[in-house]
């Protein structure tokens, strides 16, 4: 997945979840601490999101796991996922990312 594609997929998941729980962009913006315009940009995949902001989105969207905001990987494809530039992320690196996100998610609930 190319660098910009992941932001579009995460933005789409954020928008879907926001609508599912009945929030408007302004309400989500207040919960996350961003402007409504930033929420619109995130949902369109036009604004990059820092890891701590992903956790804020997860909490604001009442999710138990921040990983629910990430795109699902197709099991039928190559085990490497292109996230940025041209360097693929290996399966081992994905496990490391998962561990980091899990640690951050657990830490944000205390």
Tab-separated table of C-alpha atoms in Angstrom:
chain	number	residue	atom	x	y	z
A	1	UNK	CA	0.000	0.000	0.000
A	2	UNK	CA	1.533	3.300	-1.022
A	3	UNK	CA	2.089	6.027	1.580
A	4	UNK	CA	-0.901	8.130	0.614
A	5	UNK	CA	-3.173	5.115	0.242
A	6	UNK	CA	-2.891	4.153	3.900
A	7	UNK	CA	-4.036	7.627	4.969
A	8	UNK	CA	-7.041	7.385	2.661
A	9	UNK	CA	-7.969	3.981	4.090
A	10	UNK	CA	-7.542	5.110	7.711
A	11	UNK	CA	-9.500	8.294	6.944
A	12	UNK	CA	-12.288	6.245	5.411
A	13	UNK	CA	-12.467	4.017	8.497
A	14	UNK	CA	-12.533	7.082	10.768
A	15	UNK	CA	-15.381	8.622	8.746
A	16	UNK	CA	-17.349	5.360	8.736
A	17	UNK	CA	-16.976	4.888	12.486
A	18	UNK	CA	-17.841	8.545	13.166
A	19	UNK	CA	-21.057	8.164	11.191
A	20	UNK	CA	-21.835	4.783	12.796
A	21	UNK	CA	-21.817	6.331	16.270
A	22	UNK	CA	-23.718	9.423	15.146
A	23	UNK	CA	-21.051	12.097	15.438
A	24	UNK	CA	-20.642	15.067	13.152
A	25	UNK	CA	-17.151	16.229	12.226
A	26	UNK	CA	-17.315	19.134	14.679
A	27	UNK	CA	-18.055	16.777	17.595
A	28	UNK	CA	-15.200	14.468	16.632
A	29	UNK	CA	-12.917	17.477	16.272
A	30	UNK	CA	-13.701	18.549	19.830
A	31	UNK	CA	-13.059	15.060	21.170
A	32	UNK	CA	-9.729	14.732	19.363
A	33	UNK	CA	-8.556	18.313	19.795
A	34	UNK	CA	-8.369	19.169	16.113
A	35	UNK	CA	-10.291	21.600	13.941
A	36	UNK	CA	-13.295	20.464	11.921
A	37	UNK	CA	-11.296	21.232	8.771
A	38	UNK	CA	-8.531	18.897	9.976
A	39	UNK	CA	-11.088	16.134	10.548
A	40	UNK	CA	-12.343	16.616	6.978
A	41	UNK	CA	-8.763	16.440	5.696
A	42	UNK	CA	-8.023	13.309	7.732
A	43	UNK	CA	-11.190	11.621	6.495
A	44	UNK	CA	-10.189	12.370	2.879
A	45	UNK	CA	-6.678	11.046	3.521
A	46	UNK	CA	-5.119	14.436	2.873
A	47	UNK	CA	-3.634	14.913	6.345
A	48	UNK	CA	-1.079	12.613	7.943
A	49	UNK	CA	-1.838	11.376	11.440
A	50	UNK	CA	0.718	10.924	14.212
A	51	UNK	CA	0.571	7.789	16.337
A	52	UNK	CA	-0.697	9.594	19.445
A	53	UNK	CA	-3.430	11.212	17.330
A	54	UNK	CA	-4.520	7.782	16.102
A	55	UNK	CA	-4.939	6.774	19.735
A	56	UNK	CA	-6.952	9.965	20.326
A	57	UNK	CA	-9.172	9.066	17.364
A	58	UNK	CA	-9.608	5.529	18.686
A	59	UNK	CA	-10.686	6.836	22.094
A	60	UNK	CA	-12.939	9.530	20.606
A	61	UNK	CA	-14.599	6.958	18.362
A	62	UNK	CA	-15.183	4.642	21.330
A	63	UNK	CA	-13.022	1.848	19.946
A	64	UNK	CA	-11.355	-0.708	22.188
A	65	UNK	CA	-8.447	-1.187	19.813
A	66	UNK	CA	-6.699	1.450	17.688
A	67	UNK	CA	-5.873	-1.250	15.153
A	68	UNK	CA	-9.512	-1.192	14.074
A	69	UNK	CA	-8.668	2.049	12.252
A	70	UNK	CA	-6.041	0.343	10.084
A	71	UNK	CA	-6.853	-1.158	6.711
A	72	UNK	CA	-7.293	-4.902	6.661
A	73	UNK	CA	-4.606	-6.778	4.822
A	74	UNK	CA	-5.653	-9.116	2.047
A	75	UNK	CA	-4.382	-12.567	2.958
A	76	UNK	CA	-4.032	-13.476	-0.728
A	77	UNK	CA	-1.437	-10.795	-1.432
A	78	UNK	CA	2.277	-10.529	-0.885
A	79	UNK	CA	3.128	-10.636	2.863
A	80	UNK	CA	4.900	-7.291	2.548
A	81	UNK	CA	2.909	-4.080	2.562
A	82	UNK	CA	4.170	-0.890	0.964
A	83	UNK	CA	3.432	1.918	3.383
A	84	UNK	CA	5.882	4.667	2.512
A	85	UNK	CA	8.142	5.282	-0.429
A	86	UNK	CA	9.240	2.150	-2.191
A	87	UNK	CA	10.567	0.119	0.736
A	88	UNK	CA	8.205	-2.691	1.734
A	89	UNK	CA	7.349	-3.428	5.339
A	90	UNK	CA	8.056	-7.033	6.162
A	91	UNK	CA	5.859	-9.348	8.198
A	92	UNK	CA	8.316	-9.013	11.110
A	93	UNK	CA	8.059	-5.225	10.952
A	94	UNK	CA	4.261	-5.468	10.914
A	95	UNK	CA	4.452	-7.548	14.104
A	96	UNK	CA	6.652	-4.862	15.671
A	97	UNK	CA	4.208	-2.127	14.657
A	98	UNK	CA	1.371	-4.182	16.103
A	99	UNK	CA	3.256	-4.529	19.414
A	100	UNK	CA	3.919	-0.780	19.570
A	101	UNK	CA	0.313	0.087	18.806
A	102	UNK	CA	-0.883	-2.445	21.373
A	103	UNK	CA	1.379	-0.929	24.028
A	104	UNK	CA	0.220	2.599	23.198
A	105	UNK	CA	-3.430	1.504	23.227
A	106	UNK	CA	-3.090	-0.136	26.629
A	107	UNK	CA	-1.220	2.877	28.006
A	108	UNK	CA	-3.901	5.313	26.833
A	109	UNK	CA	-6.616	3.594	28.867
A	110	UNK	CA	-4.963	4.246	32.231
